[in-house]
């Protein structure tokens, strides 16, 4: 199993290799892209998809989208809430790689701090 920081490096290197960092992006744009993946997960849920539901789509030669429940090969795109949640994490990894953030350390620190917080801290209903 890869460490979180190894995944950060892999995600950022892939984004660089695919040309997503040819032009500098603002921090606000990076956060907006992370948010857009969360919105796509919410839209799947609003369309009646279950949080664990996965399907695969491929564009046909005629521009139609084909759907199946199993991936045939690497031309089929995974879809669904799990895929959108993965996209959120991948975008966070890319951002951490860009800015040199030690995400593994940040997660460990934040989880340790959260363990000290009171039950439903803040009193907010949502």
Coordinates of C-alpha atoms in Angstrom, one line a residue, residues 2-124:
X2 CA 1.3 3.4 -1.0
X3 CA 1.7 6.2 1.6
X4 CA -0.5 9.2 1.3
X5 CA 2.5 11.3 0.3
X6 CA 3.4 8.8 -2.4
X7 CA -0.1 9.1 -3.8
X8 CA 0.2 12.9 -3.6
X9 CA 3.3 12.8 -5.7
X10 CA 1.8 10.3 -8.2
X11 CA -1.4 12.5 -8.6
X12 CA 0.6 15.7 -9.0
X13 CA 3.1 14.1 -11.5
X14 CA 0.2 12.8 -13.6
X15 CA -1.5 16.2 -13.6
X16 CA 1.8 17.8 -14.7
X17 CA 2.4 15.1 -17.4
X18 CA -1.2 15.6 -18.7
X19 CA -0.5 19.3 -19.1
X20 CA -2.7 20.7 -16.3
X21 CA 0.1 22.8 -14.9
X22 CA 1.4 24.3 -18.2
X23 CA -0.2 27.6 -17.1
X24 CA -0.2 28.5 -13.4
X25 CA -3.5 28.1 -11.7
X26 CA -4.7 30.3 -8.8
X27 CA -5.4 28.8 -5.5
X28 CA -9.0 29.8 -5.9
X29 CA -9.3 27.9 -9.1
X30 CA -7.8 24.8 -7.5
X31 CA -10.3 25.0 -4.6
X32 CA -13.2 25.6 -7.1
X33 CA -12.2 22.4 -9.0
X34 CA -12.2 20.4 -5.8
X35 CA -15.6 21.8 -5.0
X36 CA -16.9 21.0 -8.5
X37 CA -16.1 17.3 -7.9
X38 CA -18.2 17.4 -4.7
X39 CA -21.0 19.0 -6.6
X40 CA -20.9 16.2 -9.2
X41 CA -21.2 13.6 -6.3
X42 CA -24.2 15.6 -4.9
X43 CA -25.8 15.7 -8.4
X44 CA -25.5 11.9 -8.7
X45 CA -27.1 11.5 -5.3
X46 CA -29.9 13.9 -6.3
X47 CA -30.5 11.8 -9.4
X48 CA -31.2 8.8 -7.2
X49 CA -27.8 7.1 -7.3
X50 CA -26.7 5.2 -4.2
X51 CA -23.4 6.2 -2.5
X52 CA -21.9 2.8 -3.5
X53 CA -23.3 2.6 -7.0
X54 CA -20.7 2.4 -9.8
X55 CA -21.2 2.2 -13.6
X56 CA -18.9 2.7 -16.6
X57 CA -19.5 4.9 -19.6
X58 CA -17.8 5.1 -23.0
X59 CA -18.4 7.4 -25.9
X60 CA -19.4 5.6 -29.1
X61 CA -18.1 6.6 -32.6
X62 CA -21.6 8.2 -33.1
X63 CA -21.2 10.5 -30.1
X64 CA -23.7 8.4 -28.0
X65 CA -22.7 7.5 -24.4
X66 CA -22.8 3.8 -23.8
X67 CA -23.3 2.5 -20.2
X68 CA -22.4 -0.8 -18.6
X69 CA -22.1 -2.2 -15.1
X70 CA -18.6 -3.6 -15.6
X71 CA -15.5 -2.0 -17.1
X72 CA -14.7 -3.7 -20.4
X73 CA -11.2 -2.1 -20.8
X74 CA -9.4 1.2 -19.9
X75 CA -11.5 3.2 -22.4
X76 CA -14.5 2.9 -20.1
X77 CA -14.8 5.8 -17.6
X78 CA -15.8 4.9 -14.0
X79 CA -18.8 6.9 -12.9
X80 CA -20.8 7.4 -9.7
X81 CA -20.4 8.8 -6.2
X82 CA -17.3 6.7 -5.4
X83 CA -15.6 8.0 -8.5
X84 CA -16.5 11.6 -7.7
X85 CA -15.1 11.2 -4.2
X86 CA -11.9 9.7 -5.7
X87 CA -11.7 12.8 -7.9
X88 CA -12.0 15.1 -4.9
X89 CA -9.1 13.3 -3.2
X90 CA -7.0 13.2 -6.4
X91 CA -7.5 17.0 -6.8
X92 CA -6.5 17.5 -3.2
X93 CA -3.4 15.3 -3.7
X94 CA -2.5 17.4 -6.8
X95 CA -2.9 20.6 -4.9
X96 CA -0.7 19.3 -2.1
X97 CA 1.9 18.2 -4.6
X98 CA 1.9 21.6 -6.2
X99 CA 2.3 23.5 -2.9
X100 CA 4.6 21.0 -1.2
X101 CA 2.1 20.2 1.6
X102 CA 2.9 17.2 3.7
X103 CA -0.7 15.9 3.6
X104 CA 0.1 12.8 5.7
X105 CA 1.4 14.9 8.5
X106 CA -1.5 17.4 8.2
X107 CA -4.1 14.5 8.4
X108 CA -2.4 12.9 11.4
X109 CA -2.3 16.3 13.2
X110 CA -5.9 17.1 12.4
X111 CA -7.2 13.7 13.4
X112 CA -5.4 13.9 16.7
X113 CA -6.8 17.3 17.3
X114 CA -10.4 16.2 16.3
X115 CA -10.2 13.3 18.8
X116 CA -9.9 15.9 21.6
X117 CA -13.0 17.9 20.6
X118 CA -16.3 17.6 22.4
X119 CA -19.3 15.7 21.1
X120 CA -20.9 17.6 18.2
X121 CA -18.7 20.6 18.9
X122 CA -19.9 23.9 17.7
X123 CA -23.6 23.1 18.2
X124 CA -24.4 23.5 14.5

